[in-house]
Short mmCIF file of C-alpha atoms and ligand atoms in Angstrom, two decimals:
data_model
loop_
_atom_site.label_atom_id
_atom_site.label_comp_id
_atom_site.label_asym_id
_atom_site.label_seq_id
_atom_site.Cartn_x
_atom_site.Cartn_y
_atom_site.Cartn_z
CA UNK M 1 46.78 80.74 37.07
CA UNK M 2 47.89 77.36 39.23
CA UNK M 3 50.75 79.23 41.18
CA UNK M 4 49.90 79.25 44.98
CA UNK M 5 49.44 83.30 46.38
CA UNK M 6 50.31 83.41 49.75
CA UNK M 7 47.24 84.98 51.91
CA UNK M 8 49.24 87.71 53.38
CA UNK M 9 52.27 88.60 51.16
CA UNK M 10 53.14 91.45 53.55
CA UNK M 11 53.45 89.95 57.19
CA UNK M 12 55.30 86.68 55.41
CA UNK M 13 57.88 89.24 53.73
CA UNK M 14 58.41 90.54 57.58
CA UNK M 15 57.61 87.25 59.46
CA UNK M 16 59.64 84.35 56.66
CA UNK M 17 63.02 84.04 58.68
CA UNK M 18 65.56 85.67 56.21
CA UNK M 19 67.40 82.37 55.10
CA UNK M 20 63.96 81.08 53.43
CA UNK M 21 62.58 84.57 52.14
CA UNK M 22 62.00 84.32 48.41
CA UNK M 23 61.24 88.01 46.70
CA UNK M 24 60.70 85.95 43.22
CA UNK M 25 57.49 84.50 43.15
CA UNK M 26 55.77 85.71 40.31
CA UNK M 27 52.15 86.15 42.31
CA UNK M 28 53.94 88.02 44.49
CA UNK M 29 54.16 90.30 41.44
CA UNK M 30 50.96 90.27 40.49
CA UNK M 31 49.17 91.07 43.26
CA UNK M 32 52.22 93.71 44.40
CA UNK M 33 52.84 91.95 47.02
CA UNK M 34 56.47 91.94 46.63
CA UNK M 35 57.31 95.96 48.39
CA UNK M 36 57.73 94.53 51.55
CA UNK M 37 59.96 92.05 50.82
CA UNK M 38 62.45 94.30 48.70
CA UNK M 39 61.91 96.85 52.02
CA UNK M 40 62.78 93.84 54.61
CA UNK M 41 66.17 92.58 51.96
CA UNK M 42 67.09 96.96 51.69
CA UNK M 43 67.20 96.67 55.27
CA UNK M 44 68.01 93.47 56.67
CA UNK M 45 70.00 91.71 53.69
CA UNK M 46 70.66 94.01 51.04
CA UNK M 47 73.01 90.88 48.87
CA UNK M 48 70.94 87.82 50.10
CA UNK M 49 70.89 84.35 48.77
CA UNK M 50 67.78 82.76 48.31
CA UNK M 51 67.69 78.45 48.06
CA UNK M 52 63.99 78.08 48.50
CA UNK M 53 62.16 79.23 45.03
CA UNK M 54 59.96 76.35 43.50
CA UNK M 55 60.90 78.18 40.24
CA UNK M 56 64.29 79.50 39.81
CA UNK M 57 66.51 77.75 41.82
CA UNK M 58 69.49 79.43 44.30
CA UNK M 59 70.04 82.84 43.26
CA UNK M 60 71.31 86.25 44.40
CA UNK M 61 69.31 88.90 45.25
CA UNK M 62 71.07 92.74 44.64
CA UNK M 63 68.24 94.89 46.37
CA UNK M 64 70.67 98.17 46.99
CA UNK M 65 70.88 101.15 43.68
CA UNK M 66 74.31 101.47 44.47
CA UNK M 67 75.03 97.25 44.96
CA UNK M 68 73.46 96.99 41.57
CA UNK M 69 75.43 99.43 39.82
CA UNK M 70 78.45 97.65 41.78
CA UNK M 71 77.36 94.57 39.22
CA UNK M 72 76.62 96.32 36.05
CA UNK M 73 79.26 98.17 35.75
CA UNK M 74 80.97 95.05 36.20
CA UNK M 75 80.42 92.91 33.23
CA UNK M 76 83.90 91.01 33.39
CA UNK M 77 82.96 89.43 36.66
CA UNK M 78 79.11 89.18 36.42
CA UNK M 79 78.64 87.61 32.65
CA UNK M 80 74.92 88.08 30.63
CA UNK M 81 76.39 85.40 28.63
CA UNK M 82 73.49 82.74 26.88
CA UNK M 83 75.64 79.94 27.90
CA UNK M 84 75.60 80.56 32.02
CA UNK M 85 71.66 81.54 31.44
CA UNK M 86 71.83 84.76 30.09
CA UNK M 87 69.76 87.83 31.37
CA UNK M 88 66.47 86.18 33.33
CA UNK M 89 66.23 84.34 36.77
CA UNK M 90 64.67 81.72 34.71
CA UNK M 91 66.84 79.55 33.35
CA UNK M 92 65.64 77.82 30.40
CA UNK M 93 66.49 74.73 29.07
CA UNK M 94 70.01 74.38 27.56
CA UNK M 95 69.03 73.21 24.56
CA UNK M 96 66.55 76.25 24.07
CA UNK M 97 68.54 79.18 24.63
CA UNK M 98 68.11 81.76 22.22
CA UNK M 99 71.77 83.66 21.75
CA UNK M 100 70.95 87.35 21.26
CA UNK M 101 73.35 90.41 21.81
CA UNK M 102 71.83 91.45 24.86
CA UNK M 103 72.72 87.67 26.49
CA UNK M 104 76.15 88.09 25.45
CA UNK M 105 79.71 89.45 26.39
CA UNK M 106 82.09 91.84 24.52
CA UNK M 107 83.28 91.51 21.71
CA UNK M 108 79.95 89.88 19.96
CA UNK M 109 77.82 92.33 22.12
CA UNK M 110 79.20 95.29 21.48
CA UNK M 111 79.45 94.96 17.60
CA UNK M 112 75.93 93.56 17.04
CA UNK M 113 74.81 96.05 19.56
CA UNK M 114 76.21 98.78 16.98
CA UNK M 115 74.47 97.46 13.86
CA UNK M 116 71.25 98.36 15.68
CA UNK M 117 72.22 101.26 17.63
CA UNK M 118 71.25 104.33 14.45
CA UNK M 119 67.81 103.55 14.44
CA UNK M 120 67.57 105.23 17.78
CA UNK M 121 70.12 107.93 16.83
CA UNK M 122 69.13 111.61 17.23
CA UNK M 123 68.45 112.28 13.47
CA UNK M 124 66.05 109.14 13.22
CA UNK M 125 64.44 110.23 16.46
CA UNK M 126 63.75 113.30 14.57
CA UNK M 127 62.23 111.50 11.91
CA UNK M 128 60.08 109.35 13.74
CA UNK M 129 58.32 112.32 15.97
CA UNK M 130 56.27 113.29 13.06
CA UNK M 131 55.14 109.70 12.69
CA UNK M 132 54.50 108.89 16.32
CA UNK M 133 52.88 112.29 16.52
CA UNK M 134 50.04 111.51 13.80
CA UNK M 135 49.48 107.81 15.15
CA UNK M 136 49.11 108.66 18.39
CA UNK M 137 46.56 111.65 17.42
CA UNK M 138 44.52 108.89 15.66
CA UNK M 139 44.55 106.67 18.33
CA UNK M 140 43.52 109.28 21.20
CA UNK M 141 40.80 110.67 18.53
CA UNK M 142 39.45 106.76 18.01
CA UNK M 143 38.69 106.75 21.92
CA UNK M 144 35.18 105.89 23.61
CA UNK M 145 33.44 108.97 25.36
CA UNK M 146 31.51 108.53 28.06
CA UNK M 147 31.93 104.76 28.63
CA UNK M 148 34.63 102.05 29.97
CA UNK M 149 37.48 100.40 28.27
CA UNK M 150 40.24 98.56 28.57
CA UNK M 151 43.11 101.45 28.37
CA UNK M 152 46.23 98.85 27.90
CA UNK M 153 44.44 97.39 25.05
CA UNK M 154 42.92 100.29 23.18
CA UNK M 155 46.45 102.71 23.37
CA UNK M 156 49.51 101.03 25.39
CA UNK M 157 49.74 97.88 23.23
CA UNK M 158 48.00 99.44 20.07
CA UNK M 159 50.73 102.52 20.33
CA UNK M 160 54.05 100.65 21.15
CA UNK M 161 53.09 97.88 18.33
CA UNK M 162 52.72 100.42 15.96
CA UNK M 163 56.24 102.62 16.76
CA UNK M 164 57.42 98.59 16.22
CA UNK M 165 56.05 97.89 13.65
CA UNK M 166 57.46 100.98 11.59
CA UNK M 167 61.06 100.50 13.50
CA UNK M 168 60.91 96.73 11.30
CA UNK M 169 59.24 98.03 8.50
CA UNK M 170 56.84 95.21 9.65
CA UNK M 171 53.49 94.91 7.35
CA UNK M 172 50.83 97.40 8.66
CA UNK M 173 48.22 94.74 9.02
CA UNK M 174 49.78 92.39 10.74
CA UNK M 175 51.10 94.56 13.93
CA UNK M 176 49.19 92.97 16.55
CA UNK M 177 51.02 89.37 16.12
CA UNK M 178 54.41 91.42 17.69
CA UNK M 179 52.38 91.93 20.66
CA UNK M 180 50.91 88.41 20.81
CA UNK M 181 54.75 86.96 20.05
CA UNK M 182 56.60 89.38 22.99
CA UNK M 183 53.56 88.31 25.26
CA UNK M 184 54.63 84.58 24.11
CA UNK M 185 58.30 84.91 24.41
CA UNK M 186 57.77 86.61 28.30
CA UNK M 187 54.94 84.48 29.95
CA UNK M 188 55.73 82.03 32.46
CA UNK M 189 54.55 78.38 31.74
CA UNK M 190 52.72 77.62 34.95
CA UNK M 191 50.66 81.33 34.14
CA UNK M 192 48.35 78.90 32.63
CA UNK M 193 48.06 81.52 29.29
CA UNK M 194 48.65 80.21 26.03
CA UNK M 195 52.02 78.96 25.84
CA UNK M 196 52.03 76.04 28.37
CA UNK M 197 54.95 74.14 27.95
CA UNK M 198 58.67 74.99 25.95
CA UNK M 199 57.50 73.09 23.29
CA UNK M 200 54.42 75.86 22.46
CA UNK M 201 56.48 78.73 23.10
CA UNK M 202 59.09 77.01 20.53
CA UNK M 203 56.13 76.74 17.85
CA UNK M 204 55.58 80.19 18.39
CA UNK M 205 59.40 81.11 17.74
CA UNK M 206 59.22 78.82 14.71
CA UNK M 207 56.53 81.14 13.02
CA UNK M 208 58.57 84.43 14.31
CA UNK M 209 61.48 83.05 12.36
CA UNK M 210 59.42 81.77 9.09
CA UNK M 211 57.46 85.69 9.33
CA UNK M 212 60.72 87.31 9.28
CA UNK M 213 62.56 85.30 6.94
CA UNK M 214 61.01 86.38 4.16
CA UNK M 215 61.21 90.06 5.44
CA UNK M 216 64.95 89.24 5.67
CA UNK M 217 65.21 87.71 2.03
CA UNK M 218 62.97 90.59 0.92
CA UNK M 219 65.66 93.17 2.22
CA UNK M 220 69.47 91.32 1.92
CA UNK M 221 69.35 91.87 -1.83
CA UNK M 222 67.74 95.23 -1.71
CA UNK M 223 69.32 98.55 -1.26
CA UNK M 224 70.53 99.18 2.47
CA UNK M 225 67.46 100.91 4.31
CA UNK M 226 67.02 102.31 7.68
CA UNK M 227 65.15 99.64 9.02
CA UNK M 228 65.78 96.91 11.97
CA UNK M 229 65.62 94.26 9.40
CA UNK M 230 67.88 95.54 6.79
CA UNK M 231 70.14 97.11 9.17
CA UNK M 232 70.64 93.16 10.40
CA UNK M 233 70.73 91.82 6.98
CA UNK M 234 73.51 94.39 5.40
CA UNK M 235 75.28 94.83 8.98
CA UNK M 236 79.11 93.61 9.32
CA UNK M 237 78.58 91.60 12.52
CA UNK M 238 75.18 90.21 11.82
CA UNK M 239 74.43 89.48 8.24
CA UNK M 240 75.53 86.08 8.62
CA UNK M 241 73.96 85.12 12.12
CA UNK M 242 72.70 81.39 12.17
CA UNK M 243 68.61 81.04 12.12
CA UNK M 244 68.66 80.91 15.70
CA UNK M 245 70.64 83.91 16.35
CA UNK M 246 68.42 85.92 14.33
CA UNK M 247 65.33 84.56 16.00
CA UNK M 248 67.07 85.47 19.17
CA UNK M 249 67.86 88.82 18.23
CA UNK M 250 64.41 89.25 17.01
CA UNK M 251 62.87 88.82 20.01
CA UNK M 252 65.10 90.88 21.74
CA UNK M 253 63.82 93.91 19.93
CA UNK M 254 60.03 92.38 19.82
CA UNK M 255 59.96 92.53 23.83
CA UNK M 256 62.36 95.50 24.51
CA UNK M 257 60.21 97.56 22.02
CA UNK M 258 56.94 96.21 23.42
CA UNK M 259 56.44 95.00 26.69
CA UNK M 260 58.56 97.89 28.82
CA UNK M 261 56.46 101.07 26.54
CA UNK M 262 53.13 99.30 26.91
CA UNK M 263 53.43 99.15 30.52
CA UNK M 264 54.73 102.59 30.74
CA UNK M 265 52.33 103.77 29.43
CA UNK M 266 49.18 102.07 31.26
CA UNK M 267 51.71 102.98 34.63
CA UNK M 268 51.93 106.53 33.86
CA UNK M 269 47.58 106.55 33.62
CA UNK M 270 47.34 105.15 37.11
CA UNK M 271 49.71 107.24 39.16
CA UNK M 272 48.31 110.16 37.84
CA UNK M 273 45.15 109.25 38.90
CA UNK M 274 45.95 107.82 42.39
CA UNK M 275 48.40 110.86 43.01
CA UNK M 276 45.47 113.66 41.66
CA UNK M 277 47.71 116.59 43.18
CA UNK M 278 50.78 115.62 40.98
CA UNK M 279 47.72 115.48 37.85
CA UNK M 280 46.34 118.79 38.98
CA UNK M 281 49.97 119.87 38.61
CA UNK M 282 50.67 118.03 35.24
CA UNK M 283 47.49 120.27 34.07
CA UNK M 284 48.68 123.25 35.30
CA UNK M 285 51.66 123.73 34.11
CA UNK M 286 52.43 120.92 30.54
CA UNK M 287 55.76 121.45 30.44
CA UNK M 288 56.27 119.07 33.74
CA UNK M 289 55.75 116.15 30.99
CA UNK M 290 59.49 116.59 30.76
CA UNK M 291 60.43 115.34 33.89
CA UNK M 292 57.55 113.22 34.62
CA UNK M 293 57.99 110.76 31.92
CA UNK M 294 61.40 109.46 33.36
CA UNK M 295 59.66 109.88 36.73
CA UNK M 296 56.48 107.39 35.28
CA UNK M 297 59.70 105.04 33.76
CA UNK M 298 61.17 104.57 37.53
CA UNK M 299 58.08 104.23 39.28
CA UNK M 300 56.59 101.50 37.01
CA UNK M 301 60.33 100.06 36.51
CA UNK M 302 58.74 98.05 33.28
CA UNK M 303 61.62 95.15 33.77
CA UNK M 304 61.91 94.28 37.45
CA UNK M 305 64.95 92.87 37.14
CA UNK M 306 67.95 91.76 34.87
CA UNK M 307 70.36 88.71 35.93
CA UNK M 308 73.88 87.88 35.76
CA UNK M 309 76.31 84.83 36.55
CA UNK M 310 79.22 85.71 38.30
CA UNK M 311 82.12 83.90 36.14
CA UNK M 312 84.61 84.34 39.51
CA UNK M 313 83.75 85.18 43.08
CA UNK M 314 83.73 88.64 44.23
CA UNK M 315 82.83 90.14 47.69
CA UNK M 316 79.05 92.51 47.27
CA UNK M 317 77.72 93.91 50.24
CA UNK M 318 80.20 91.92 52.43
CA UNK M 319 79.04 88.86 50.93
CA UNK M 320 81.05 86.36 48.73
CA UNK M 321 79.27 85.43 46.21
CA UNK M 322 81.03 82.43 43.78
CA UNK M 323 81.54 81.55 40.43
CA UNK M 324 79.04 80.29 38.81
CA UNK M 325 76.41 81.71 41.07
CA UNK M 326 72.77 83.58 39.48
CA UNK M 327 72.79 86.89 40.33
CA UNK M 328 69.94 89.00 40.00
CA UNK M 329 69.71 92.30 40.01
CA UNK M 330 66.21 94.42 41.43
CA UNK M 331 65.90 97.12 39.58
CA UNK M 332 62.56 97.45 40.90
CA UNK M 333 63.56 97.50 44.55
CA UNK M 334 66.82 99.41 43.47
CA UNK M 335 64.01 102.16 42.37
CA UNK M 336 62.98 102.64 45.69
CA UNK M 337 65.43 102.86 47.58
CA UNK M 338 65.53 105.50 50.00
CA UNK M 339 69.49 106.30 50.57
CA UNK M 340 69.67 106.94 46.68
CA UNK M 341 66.44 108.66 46.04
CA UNK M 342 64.44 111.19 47.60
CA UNK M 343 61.23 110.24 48.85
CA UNK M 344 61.01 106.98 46.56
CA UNK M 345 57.58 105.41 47.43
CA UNK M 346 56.25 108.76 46.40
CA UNK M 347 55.21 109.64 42.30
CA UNK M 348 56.62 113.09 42.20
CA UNK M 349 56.04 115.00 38.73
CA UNK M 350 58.86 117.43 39.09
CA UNK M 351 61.72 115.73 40.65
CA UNK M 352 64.94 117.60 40.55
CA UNK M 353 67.33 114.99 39.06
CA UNK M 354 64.17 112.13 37.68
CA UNK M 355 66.65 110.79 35.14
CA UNK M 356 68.48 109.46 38.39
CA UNK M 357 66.90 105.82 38.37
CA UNK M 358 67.91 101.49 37.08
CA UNK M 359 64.82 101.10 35.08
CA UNK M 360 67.11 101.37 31.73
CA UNK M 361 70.05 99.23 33.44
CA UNK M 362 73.42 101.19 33.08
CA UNK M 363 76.53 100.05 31.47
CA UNK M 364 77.27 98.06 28.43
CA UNK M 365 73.73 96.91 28.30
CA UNK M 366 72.06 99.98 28.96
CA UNK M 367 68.62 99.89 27.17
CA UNK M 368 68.92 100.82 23.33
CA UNK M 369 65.69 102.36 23.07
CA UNK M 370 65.90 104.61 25.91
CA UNK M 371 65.13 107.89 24.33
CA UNK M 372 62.65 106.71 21.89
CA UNK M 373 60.70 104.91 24.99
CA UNK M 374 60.51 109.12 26.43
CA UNK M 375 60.23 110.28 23.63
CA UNK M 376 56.64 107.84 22.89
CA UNK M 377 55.32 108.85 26.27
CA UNK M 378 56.33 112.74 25.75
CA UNK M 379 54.38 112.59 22.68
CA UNK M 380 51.11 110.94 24.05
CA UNK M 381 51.33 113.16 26.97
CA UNK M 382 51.46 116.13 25.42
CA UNK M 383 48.62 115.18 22.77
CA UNK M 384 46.30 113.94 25.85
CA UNK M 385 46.72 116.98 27.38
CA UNK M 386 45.62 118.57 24.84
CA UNK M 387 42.20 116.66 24.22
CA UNK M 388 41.42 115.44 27.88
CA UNK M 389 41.23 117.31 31.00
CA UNK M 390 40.70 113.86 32.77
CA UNK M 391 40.83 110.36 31.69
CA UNK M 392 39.51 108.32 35.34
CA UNK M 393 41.04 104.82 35.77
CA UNK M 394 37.43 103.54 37.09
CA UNK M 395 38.43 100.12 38.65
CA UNK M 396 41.06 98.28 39.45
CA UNK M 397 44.54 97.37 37.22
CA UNK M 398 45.17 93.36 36.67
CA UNK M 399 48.48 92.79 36.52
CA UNK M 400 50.88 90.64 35.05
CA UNK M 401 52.46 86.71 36.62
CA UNK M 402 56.10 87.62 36.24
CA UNK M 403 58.61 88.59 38.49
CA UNK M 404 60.47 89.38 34.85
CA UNK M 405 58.01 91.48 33.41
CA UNK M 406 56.27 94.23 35.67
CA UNK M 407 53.11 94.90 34.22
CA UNK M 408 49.20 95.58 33.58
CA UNK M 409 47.16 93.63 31.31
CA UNK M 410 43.89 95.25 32.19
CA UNK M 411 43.25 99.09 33.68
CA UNK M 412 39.84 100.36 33.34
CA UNK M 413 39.29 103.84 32.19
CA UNK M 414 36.64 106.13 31.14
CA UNK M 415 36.95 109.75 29.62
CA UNK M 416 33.87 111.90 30.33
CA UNK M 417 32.03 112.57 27.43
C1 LIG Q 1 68.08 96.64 27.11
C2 LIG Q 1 64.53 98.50 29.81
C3 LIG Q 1 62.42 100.35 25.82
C4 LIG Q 1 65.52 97.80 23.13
C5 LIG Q 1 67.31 97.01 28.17
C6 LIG Q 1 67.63 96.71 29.55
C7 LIG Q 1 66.62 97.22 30.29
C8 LIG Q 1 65.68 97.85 29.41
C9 LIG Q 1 66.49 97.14 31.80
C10 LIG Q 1 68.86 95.94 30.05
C11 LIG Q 1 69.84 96.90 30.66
C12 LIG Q 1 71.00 96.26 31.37
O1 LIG Q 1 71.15 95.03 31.34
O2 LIG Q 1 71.79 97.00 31.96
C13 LIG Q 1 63.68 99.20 28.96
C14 LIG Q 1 62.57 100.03 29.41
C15 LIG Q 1 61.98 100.56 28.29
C16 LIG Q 1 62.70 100.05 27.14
C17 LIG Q 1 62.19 100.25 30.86
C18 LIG Q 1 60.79 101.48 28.16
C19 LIG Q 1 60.33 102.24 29.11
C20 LIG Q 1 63.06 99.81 24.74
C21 LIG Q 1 62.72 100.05 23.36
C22 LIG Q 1 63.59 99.30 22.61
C23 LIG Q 1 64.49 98.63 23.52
C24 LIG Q 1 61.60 100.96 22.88
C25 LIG Q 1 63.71 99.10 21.13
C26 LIG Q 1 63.24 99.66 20.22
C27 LIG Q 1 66.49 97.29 23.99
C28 LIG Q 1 67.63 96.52 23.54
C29 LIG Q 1 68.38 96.19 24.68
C30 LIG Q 1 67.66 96.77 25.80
C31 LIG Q 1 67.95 96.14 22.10
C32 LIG Q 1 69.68 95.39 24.75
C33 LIG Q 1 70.85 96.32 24.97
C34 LIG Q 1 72.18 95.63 25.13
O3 LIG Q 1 72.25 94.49 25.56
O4 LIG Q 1 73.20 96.25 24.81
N1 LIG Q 1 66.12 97.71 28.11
N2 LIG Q 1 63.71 99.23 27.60
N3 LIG Q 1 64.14 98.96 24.80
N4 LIG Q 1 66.54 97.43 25.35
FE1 LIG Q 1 65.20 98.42 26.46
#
């Protein structure tokens, strides 16, 4: 990692003078030191424009739940749109954008949003609880006792590329290159990981798009089946998407399905076990899984953010921001924010209204996969609950170089044996 950490994230968040304070720096995220900084903008600046990241250039920063659902709902006046830079601070080259329905406007968004949208309807959720029941069993039941291991890797990436891999009819065998291409399409160049330069990460999208070719010629002369693949290849408003489009749509649903789960999951571990009143609870009485699964979802916030350009100026927060302007949207610091949500720096089990947070977005963009992502962590919950009285996180979680991506690559755990 070659990106500078500042010594003492938390007095520069209170000590920067406002007009330079930058909340994007992805070390900031990885060593968490970015809560002050969303605290100081809440207070000081809630709509604040920052001109001093080495990364991203000027943006907006929305810091406030209700400012941010001021610019989701919206979408005619803050566009997602590809062309302006789509749905990340980082704007990548011009030439490299990858069009994909969640980096568009109506009317494309909306109908290839809709080709998609059954896998994750009620009747298929229905369907796939039986699966995700019996692969999460045999992954809990393949565990170590009695010594340390790597938690993400042995159940947060091995369960979410498996619920993938069925959702694309992918080939069983193969699963763990969907975790190694969303971890490609997400990572920052200067992370210093493997894909360092555009160039790599575009070699990498090359062999997405030759994988799933075939998969696609496999299924467009086939019967119609209820897979992502087939649903794209027989679907009105995307059967006849150019390479590029499908690629981008691809890994849409590669990192939605991947990334936010996996880190879910590894979040939910760790609260638990630095909060062990709200686990003693959890053990007492199961059923709190209900609510504490959308509680784990805003607490981790999986996605810290989603961005927007403002396509004509509009006043936020008594500021004016222009046309043209980035606009970015903390969902993470939205999360905690105190005059929308009780308590909000605290992990609280049984919350009386936990559905009540950004972590899914809200509008026309509002996550796809929403219940399926609850309905993955139900499931494991419930079926660790049942084995182990206590899984320990036994050091300390490493965490992900994005200000993008909120996540943990590494949390040590041990279950007794
Ligand atoms: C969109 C978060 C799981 C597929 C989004 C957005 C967020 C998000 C923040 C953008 C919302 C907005 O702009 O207003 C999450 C989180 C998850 C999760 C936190 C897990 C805890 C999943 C899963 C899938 C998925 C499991 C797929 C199987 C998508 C898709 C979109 C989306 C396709 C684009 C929707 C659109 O543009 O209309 N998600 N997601 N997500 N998510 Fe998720």
């Amino acid at each position: 990692m070659n990106a500078p950490v500042s010594p003492d994230p938390a007095s520069a968040a209170w000590t920067t003078p406002l007009d330079q304070l930058d909340p994007s720096h992805p070390a900031l995220f990885q060593t968490h030191g970015m809560w002050p900084y969303f605290e100081r903008l809440r207070r000081e600046a809630p709509v604040h424009y920052s001109t001093t990241s080495p990364f991203f250039g000027p943006y907006w920063s929305v810091t406030t739940y209700k400012d941010i659902m001021t610019v989701e709902v919206n979408h005619k006046v803050f566009s997602s749109d590809s062309g302006f830079g789509g749905i990340s601070i980082r704007d990548r080259p011009k030439d490299l954008r990858l069009p994909m329905f969640i980096a568009m406007d109506p009317p494309r968004h909306d109908e290839q949003r809709k080709v998609v949208q059954p896998i994750v309807a009620p009747g298929n959720l229905a369907k796939l609880e039986g699966i995700i029941r019996e692969r999460v069993c045999r992954i809990l039941d393949g565990l170590p006792r009695g010594e340390t291991f790597n938690w993400v890797e042995h159940v947060s990436i091995e369960l979410t590329v498996q619920m993938l891999a069925t959702l694309f009819d992918f080939p069983f065998e193969d699963r763990r290159r969907l975790s190694f291409w969303s971890d490609c399409a997400t990572m920052p160049i200067e992370a210093g990981g493997y894909v360092t330069s555009e160039e790599k990460r575009e070699e990498v999208f090359a062999e997405v798009l030759a994988y799933f070719t075939e998969l696609w010629n496999q299924r467009v002369n086939a019967e119609p089946r209820p897979d992502l693949i087939s649903m794209m290849a027989h679907g009105e408003a995307t059967r006849n998407m150019t390479p590029r489009e499908f690629l981008g749509n691809l890994i849409l649903l590669i990192v939605g399905g991947n990334d936010t789960t996996r880190n879910s999951i590894s979040g939910g571990l760790l609260f638990l076990n630095r909060n062990p009143e709200e686990y003693a609870k959890l053990r007492a009485n199961p059923a709190l899984i209900e609510s504490m699964v959308p509680e784990i979802i805003r607490y981790q916030t999986p996605l810290a953010h989603m961005r927007r350009t403002a396509v004509e100026d509009f006043e936020l927060g008594g500021q004016r921001i222009r046309a043209g302007d980035k606009v970015v949207m903390w969902y993470i610091s939205g999360n905690r924010d105190p005059a929308a949500i009780e308590d909000p720096e605290r992990f609280i089990i049984d919350r009386k209204r936990p559905r009540q947070h950004l972590s899914f977005g809200f509008g026309i963009h509002r996550c796809v996969g929403n219940r399926l992502a609850e309905l993955q962590l139900k499931i494991l919950w419930e079926e660790i609950l049942r084995r182990f009285p206590v899984i320990e996180v036994v050091g300390e979680p490493k965490r992900v170089y994005s200000s993008f991506v909120h996540g943990i690559t590494e949390l040590p755990v041990r279950i007794p044996a």
